[in-house]
mmCIF file of C-alpha atoms in Angstrom:
data_model
loop_
_atom_site.group_PDB
_atom_site.id
_atom_site.type_symbol
_atom_site.label_atom_id
_atom_site.label_comp_id
_atom_site.label_asym_id
_atom_site.label_seq_id
_atom_site.Cartn_x
_atom_site.Cartn_y
_atom_site.Cartn_z
ATOM 1 C CA ASP A 1 115.027 54.739 72.708
ATOM 2 C CA ALA A 2 114.475 58.290 71.603
ATOM 3 C CA GLY A 3 115.691 61.062 73.862
ATOM 4 C CA ILE A 4 118.818 62.460 75.375
ATOM 5 C CA THR A 5 121.177 60.281 77.349
ATOM 6 C CA GLN A 6 124.289 60.919 79.400
ATOM 7 C CA SER A 7 127.060 58.621 80.497
ATOM 8 C CA PRO A 8 128.359 57.814 82.935
ATOM 9 C CA ARG A 9 125.659 58.685 85.475
ATOM 10 C CA TYR A 10 128.178 58.723 88.312
ATOM 11 C CA LYS A 11 131.919 59.252 88.202
ATOM 12 C CA ILE A 12 134.605 59.590 90.829
ATOM 13 C CA THR A 13 137.996 60.773 89.646
ATOM 14 C CA GLU A 14 141.185 62.142 91.123
ATOM 15 C CA THR A 15 142.528 65.648 90.859
ATOM 16 C CA GLY A 16 144.567 66.089 87.683
ATOM 17 C CA ARG A 17 142.925 63.281 85.734
ATOM 18 C CA GLN A 18 141.223 63.801 82.407
ATOM 19 C CA VAL A 19 137.593 62.757 82.293
ATOM 20 C CA THR A 20 135.027 62.861 79.484
ATOM 21 C CA LEU A 21 131.285 63.072 79.967
ATOM 22 C CA MET A 22 129.189 61.834 77.083
ATOM 23 C CA CYS A 23 125.925 63.203 75.739
ATOM 24 C CA HIS A 24 123.821 61.676 72.976
ATOM 25 C CA GLN A 25 120.486 62.816 71.537
ATOM 26 C CA THR A 26 118.302 61.067 69.004
ATOM 27 C CA TRP A 27 116.201 64.017 67.788
ATOM 28 C CA SER A 28 118.812 65.582 65.465
ATOM 29 C CA HIS A 29 118.449 68.864 67.361
ATOM 30 C CA SER A 30 120.872 71.478 66.105
ATOM 31 C CA TYR A 31 121.539 73.130 69.459
ATOM 32 C CA MET A 32 123.166 71.383 72.369
ATOM 33 C CA PHE A 33 124.325 72.641 75.745
ATOM 34 C CA TRP A 34 126.332 71.648 78.790
ATOM 35 C CA TYR A 35 125.362 73.016 82.207
ATOM 36 C CA ARG A 36 126.699 72.448 85.674
ATOM 37 C CA GLN A 37 124.426 72.550 88.692
ATOM 38 C CA ASP A 38 125.700 73.650 92.070
ATOM 39 C CA LEU A 39 123.699 74.540 95.151
ATOM 40 C CA GLY A 40 122.989 78.254 95.255
ATOM 41 C CA HIS A 41 124.013 78.808 91.649
ATOM 42 C CA GLY A 42 121.244 77.152 89.707
ATOM 43 C CA LEU A 43 122.344 75.879 86.319
ATOM 44 C CA ARG A 44 125.279 77.595 84.682
ATOM 45 C CA LEU A 45 126.131 77.229 81.013
ATOM 46 C CA ILE A 46 129.564 75.777 80.298
ATOM 47 C CA TYR A 47 129.564 75.411 76.496
ATOM 48 C CA TYR A 48 127.029 75.287 73.736
ATOM 49 C CA SER A 49 126.918 74.206 70.125
ATOM 50 C CA ALA A 50 124.774 75.439 67.244
ATOM 51 C CA ALA A 51 125.655 72.582 64.896
ATOM 52 C CA ALA A 52 128.326 69.997 64.220
ATOM 53 C CA ASP A 53 131.762 71.619 64.418
ATOM 54 C CA ILE A 54 130.308 74.884 65.809
ATOM 55 C CA THR A 55 130.854 75.421 69.524
ATOM 56 C CA ASP A 56 131.220 78.413 71.800
ATOM 57 C CA LYS A 57 131.873 79.267 75.424
ATOM 58 C CA GLY A 58 129.177 79.872 77.978
ATOM 59 C CA GLU A 59 129.353 81.452 81.406
ATOM 60 C CA VAL A 60 131.864 79.080 83.064
ATOM 61 C CA PRO A 61 134.055 77.444 80.377
ATOM 62 C CA ASP A 62 137.450 77.422 82.111
ATOM 63 C CA GLY A 63 138.898 73.930 82.514
ATOM 64 C CA TYR A 64 136.494 72.346 80.032
ATOM 65 C CA VAL A 65 136.753 71.361 76.382
ATOM 66 C CA VAL A 66 133.989 70.285 73.997
ATOM 67 C CA SER A 67 133.764 68.860 70.535
ATOM 68 C CA ARG A 68 130.920 68.060 68.193
ATOM 69 C CA SER A 69 131.898 65.996 65.196
ATOM 70 C CA LYS A 70 128.401 64.529 64.841
ATOM 71 C CA THR A 71 125.061 66.262 65.370
ATOM 72 C CA GLU A 72 123.900 63.696 67.917
ATOM 73 C CA ASN A 73 126.947 63.705 70.195
ATOM 74 C CA PHE A 74 128.357 66.466 72.365
ATOM 75 C CA PRO A 75 131.095 65.234 74.738
ATOM 76 C CA LEU A 76 132.466 67.414 77.536
ATOM 77 C CA THR A 77 136.067 66.875 78.647
ATOM 78 C CA LEU A 78 137.695 68.039 81.846
ATOM 79 C CA GLU A 79 141.337 68.181 80.809
ATOM 80 C CA SER A 80 142.786 68.177 84.319
ATOM 81 C CA ALA A 81 140.047 67.769 86.895
ATOM 82 C CA THR A 82 139.993 69.980 89.971
ATOM 83 C CA ARG A 83 137.919 69.690 93.144
ATOM 84 C CA SER A 84 135.979 72.805 92.158
ATOM 85 C CA GLN A 85 134.628 70.821 89.212
ATOM 86 C CA THR A 86 132.779 68.485 91.540
ATOM 87 C CA SER A 87 129.212 69.042 90.400
ATOM 88 C CA VAL A 88 126.218 67.598 88.606
ATOM 89 C CA TYR A 89 126.505 68.058 84.855
ATOM 90 C CA PHE A 90 123.516 68.254 82.548
ATOM 91 C CA CYS A 91 123.416 68.077 78.805
ATOM 92 C CA ALA A 92 120.470 69.584 76.934
ATOM 93 C CA SER A 93 119.265 70.045 73.385
ATOM 94 C CA THR A 94 116.700 72.103 71.500
ATOM 95 C CA ILE A 95 115.560 72.821 67.969
ATOM 96 C CA GLY A 96 116.124 76.550 68.425
ATOM 97 C CA GLN A 97 115.634 79.820 70.238
ATOM 98 C CA GLY A 98 112.352 79.996 72.146
ATOM 99 C CA TYR A 99 111.743 76.268 72.097
ATOM 100 C CA GLU A 100 111.880 73.750 74.902
ATOM 101 C CA GLN A 101 115.266 72.555 76.005
ATOM 102 C CA TYR A 102 115.280 68.865 76.795
ATOM 103 C CA PHE A 103 117.638 67.806 79.540
ATOM 104 C CA GLY A 104 119.455 64.556 80.072
ATOM 105 C CA PRO A 105 119.406 62.737 83.437
ATOM 106 C CA GLY A 106 122.712 64.248 84.543
ATOM 107 C CA THR A 107 126.156 63.015 85.529
ATOM 108 C CA ARG A 108 127.244 63.368 89.139
ATOM 109 C CA LEU A 109 130.993 63.955 89.115
ATOM 110 C CA THR A 110 133.146 63.884 92.224
ATOM 111 C CA VAL A 111 136.776 64.966 92.055
ATOM 112 C CA THR A 112 138.844 63.792 95.020
ATOM 113 C CA GLN B 1 123.399 92.008 82.088
ATOM 114 C CA GLN B 2 122.525 88.333 81.758
ATOM 115 C CA GLN B 3 121.554 87.656 85.350
ATOM 116 C CA VAL B 4 118.195 86.309 86.431
ATOM 117 C CA LYS B 5 117.442 86.655 90.133
ATOM 118 C CA GLN B 6 115.041 84.205 91.769
ATOM 119 C CA SER B 7 113.401 84.237 95.178
ATOM 120 C CA PRO B 8 112.790 82.721 97.636
ATOM 121 C CA GLN B 9 115.494 80.071 97.889
ATOM 122 C CA SER B 10 113.106 77.738 99.658
ATOM 123 C CA LEU B 11 109.396 77.638 100.314
ATOM 124 C CA ILE B 12 107.205 75.471 102.504
ATOM 125 C CA VAL B 13 103.432 75.380 102.119
ATOM 126 C CA GLN B 14 100.555 73.193 103.204
ATOM 127 C CA LYS B 15 98.595 71.128 100.722
ATOM 128 C CA GLY B 16 96.122 73.365 98.921
ATOM 129 C CA GLY B 17 98.242 76.481 99.417
ATOM 130 C CA ILE B 18 99.395 78.755 96.597
ATOM 131 C CA PRO B 19 103.188 79.027 96.509
ATOM 132 C CA ILE B 20 104.543 81.956 94.520
ATOM 133 C CA ILE B 21 108.082 82.106 93.131
ATOM 134 C CA ASN B 22 109.443 85.344 91.754
ATOM 135 C CA CYS B 23 112.099 86.176 89.191
ATOM 136 C CA ALA B 24 113.603 89.435 87.945
ATOM 137 C CA TYR B 25 115.808 90.103 84.958
ATOM 138 C CA GLU B 26 117.827 93.009 83.555
ATOM 139 C CA ASN B 27 118.392 92.172 79.898
ATOM 140 C CA THR B 28 115.590 93.733 77.842
ATOM 141 C CA ALA B 29 116.534 91.514 74.898
ATOM 142 C CA PHE B 30 115.115 88.467 76.683
ATOM 143 C CA ASP B 31 111.972 87.304 74.891
ATOM 144 C CA TYR B 32 111.330 83.811 76.191
ATOM 145 C CA PHE B 33 110.741 82.965 79.853
ATOM 146 C CA PRO B 34 110.375 79.292 80.779
ATOM 147 C CA TRP B 35 109.974 77.643 84.145
ATOM 148 C CA TYR B 36 111.584 74.276 84.768
ATOM 149 C CA GLN B 37 110.703 71.689 87.411
ATOM 150 C CA GLN B 38 113.310 69.311 88.756
ATOM 151 C CA PHE B 39 112.802 66.267 90.952
ATOM 152 C CA PRO B 40 115.721 64.788 92.935
ATOM 153 C CA GLY B 41 118.061 62.765 90.758
ATOM 154 C CA LYS B 42 116.414 63.925 87.540
ATOM 155 C CA GLY B 43 117.119 66.508 84.900
ATOM 156 C CA PRO B 44 115.015 69.680 84.747
ATOM 157 C CA ALA B 45 111.852 69.472 82.660
ATOM 158 C CA LEU B 46 109.892 72.315 81.100
ATOM 159 C CA LEU B 47 106.814 73.188 83.136
ATOM 160 C CA ILE B 48 105.418 76.272 81.418
ATOM 161 C CA ALA B 49 106.776 79.177 79.379
ATOM 162 C CA ILE B 50 105.693 82.691 78.423
ATOM 163 C CA ARG B 51 106.656 85.341 75.898
ATOM 164 C CA PRO B 52 106.500 89.091 76.657
ATOM 165 C CA ASP B 53 103.497 89.764 74.427
ATOM 166 C CA VAL B 54 101.139 88.373 77.093
ATOM 167 C CA SER B 55 100.858 89.160 80.805
ATOM 168 C CA GLU B 56 99.632 85.787 82.008
ATOM 169 C CA LYS B 57 99.618 82.174 80.947
ATOM 170 C CA LYS B 58 97.878 79.253 82.624
ATOM 171 C CA GLU B 59 98.451 75.562 82.171
ATOM 172 C CA GLY B 60 96.463 73.457 84.572
ATOM 173 C CA ARG B 61 97.341 74.500 88.124
ATOM 174 C CA PHE B 62 100.402 76.473 87.019
ATOM 175 C CA THR B 63 100.269 80.164 86.084
ATOM 176 C CA ILE B 64 102.971 82.550 84.959
ATOM 177 C CA SER B 65 102.418 86.241 85.567
ATOM 178 C CA PHE B 66 104.620 88.575 83.526
ATOM 179 C CA ASN B 67 105.287 92.270 84.111
ATOM 180 C CA LYS B 68 107.345 93.609 81.213
ATOM 181 C CA SER B 69 107.761 97.138 82.570
ATOM 182 C CA ALA B 70 109.066 95.850 85.912
ATOM 183 C CA LYS B 71 111.101 93.103 84.228
ATOM 184 C CA GLN B 72 109.641 90.546 86.579
ATOM 185 C CA PHE B 73 107.776 87.282 86.224
ATOM 186 C CA SER B 74 106.406 84.808 88.710
ATOM 187 C CA LEU B 75 105.088 81.274 88.992
ATOM 188 C CA HIS B 76 101.929 80.508 90.933
ATOM 189 C CA ILE B 77 100.903 76.961 91.778
ATOM 190 C CA MET B 78 97.212 76.665 92.568
ATOM 191 C CA ASP B 79 95.938 73.980 94.952
ATOM 192 C CA SER B 80 99.474 72.725 95.562
ATOM 193 C CA GLN B 81 99.978 69.008 96.174
ATOM 194 C CA PRO B 82 102.753 67.031 97.877
ATOM 195 C CA GLY B 83 103.708 65.762 94.419
ATOM 196 C CA ASP B 84 104.605 69.339 93.475
ATOM 197 C CA SER B 85 107.504 69.209 95.925
ATOM 198 C CA ALA B 86 110.522 69.844 93.705
ATOM 199 C CA THR B 87 113.055 72.474 92.748
ATOM 200 C CA TYR B 88 111.782 75.151 90.407
ATOM 201 C CA PHE B 89 113.962 77.242 88.126
ATOM 202 C CA CYS B 90 113.019 80.304 86.169
ATOM 203 C CA ALA B 91 115.018 81.071 83.049
ATOM 204 C CA ALA B 92 115.265 83.599 80.268
ATOM 205 C CA SER B 93 116.501 83.629 76.714
ATOM 206 C CA GLY B 94 116.746 86.004 73.797
ATOM 207 C CA SER B 95 119.041 88.270 71.800
ATOM 208 C CA ALA B 96 117.995 91.487 70.141
ATOM 209 C CA GLY B 97 118.778 91.566 66.438
ATOM 210 C CA GLY B 98 120.429 88.182 66.370
ATOM 211 C CA THR B 99 120.250 84.658 67.660
ATOM 212 C CA SER B 100 120.971 83.506 71.187
ATOM 213 C CA TYR B 101 121.214 79.912 69.954
ATOM 214 C CA GLY B 102 118.579 79.072 72.518
ATOM 215 C CA LYS B 103 120.901 79.701 75.445
ATOM 216 C CA LEU B 104 119.064 79.930 78.762
ATOM 217 C CA THR B 105 120.082 81.999 81.751
ATOM 218 C CA PHE B 106 118.728 80.350 84.885
ATOM 219 C CA GLY B 107 117.715 81.700 88.255
ATOM 220 C CA GLN B 108 119.245 80.167 91.364
ATOM 221 C CA GLY B 109 116.318 77.820 92.001
ATOM 222 C CA THR B 110 113.610 77.472 94.658
ATOM 223 C CA ILE B 111 113.154 74.321 96.684
ATOM 224 C CA LEU B 112 109.417 73.866 97.227
ATOM 225 C CA THR B 113 108.054 71.565 99.897
ATOM 226 C CA VAL B 114 104.323 70.898 100.072
ATOM 227 C CA HIS B 115 103.224 69.259 103.308
ATOM 228 C CA PRO B 116 100.211 66.898 103.263
#
């Protein structure tokens, strides 16, 4: 199916564990993004990517790592999860500046 | 300044009412202002968007009003319905003289409840 998908949809992990959230899009969009959503903060940009092998930090990048070896995939890794990283994570993609960003269904991550 | 400030945090109206959500920004390089609608358990979806060369844009029951000099924009929902109950986010994007890579700066969100 065409679109943008995220996996897993729900994840519970322990403090200190490494966890990777997956994002896959079928449109071949150049630009991809990771946001976290927390009550009272809206959506905050963690990392973004302009193309394969081109990534850069957003507003709240600390504790996260990204890679983009293929245009369609943009995984987000929490190297050593902390409770403050409990959140809902959204991946998004777009063809460029001023165009619609399409969001995935989100991953609800709980760090215990 | 990249911040976008949104108000109110929550809003309750009766069916048929006209909820209004307001946003203000500081960065004059912003040139794209979308509104996103989010239902529980779902990702945000684009509702309507405006660029600063127009002061108003309508799509169905949804209208964006844009005031460039005040650096403010707002969403009006005409004849609101219970199905409009959702969280609404304003956002802004743009970079003078370069590319912003499509990055969006979001407001804090408004939870809208429309009673039958």
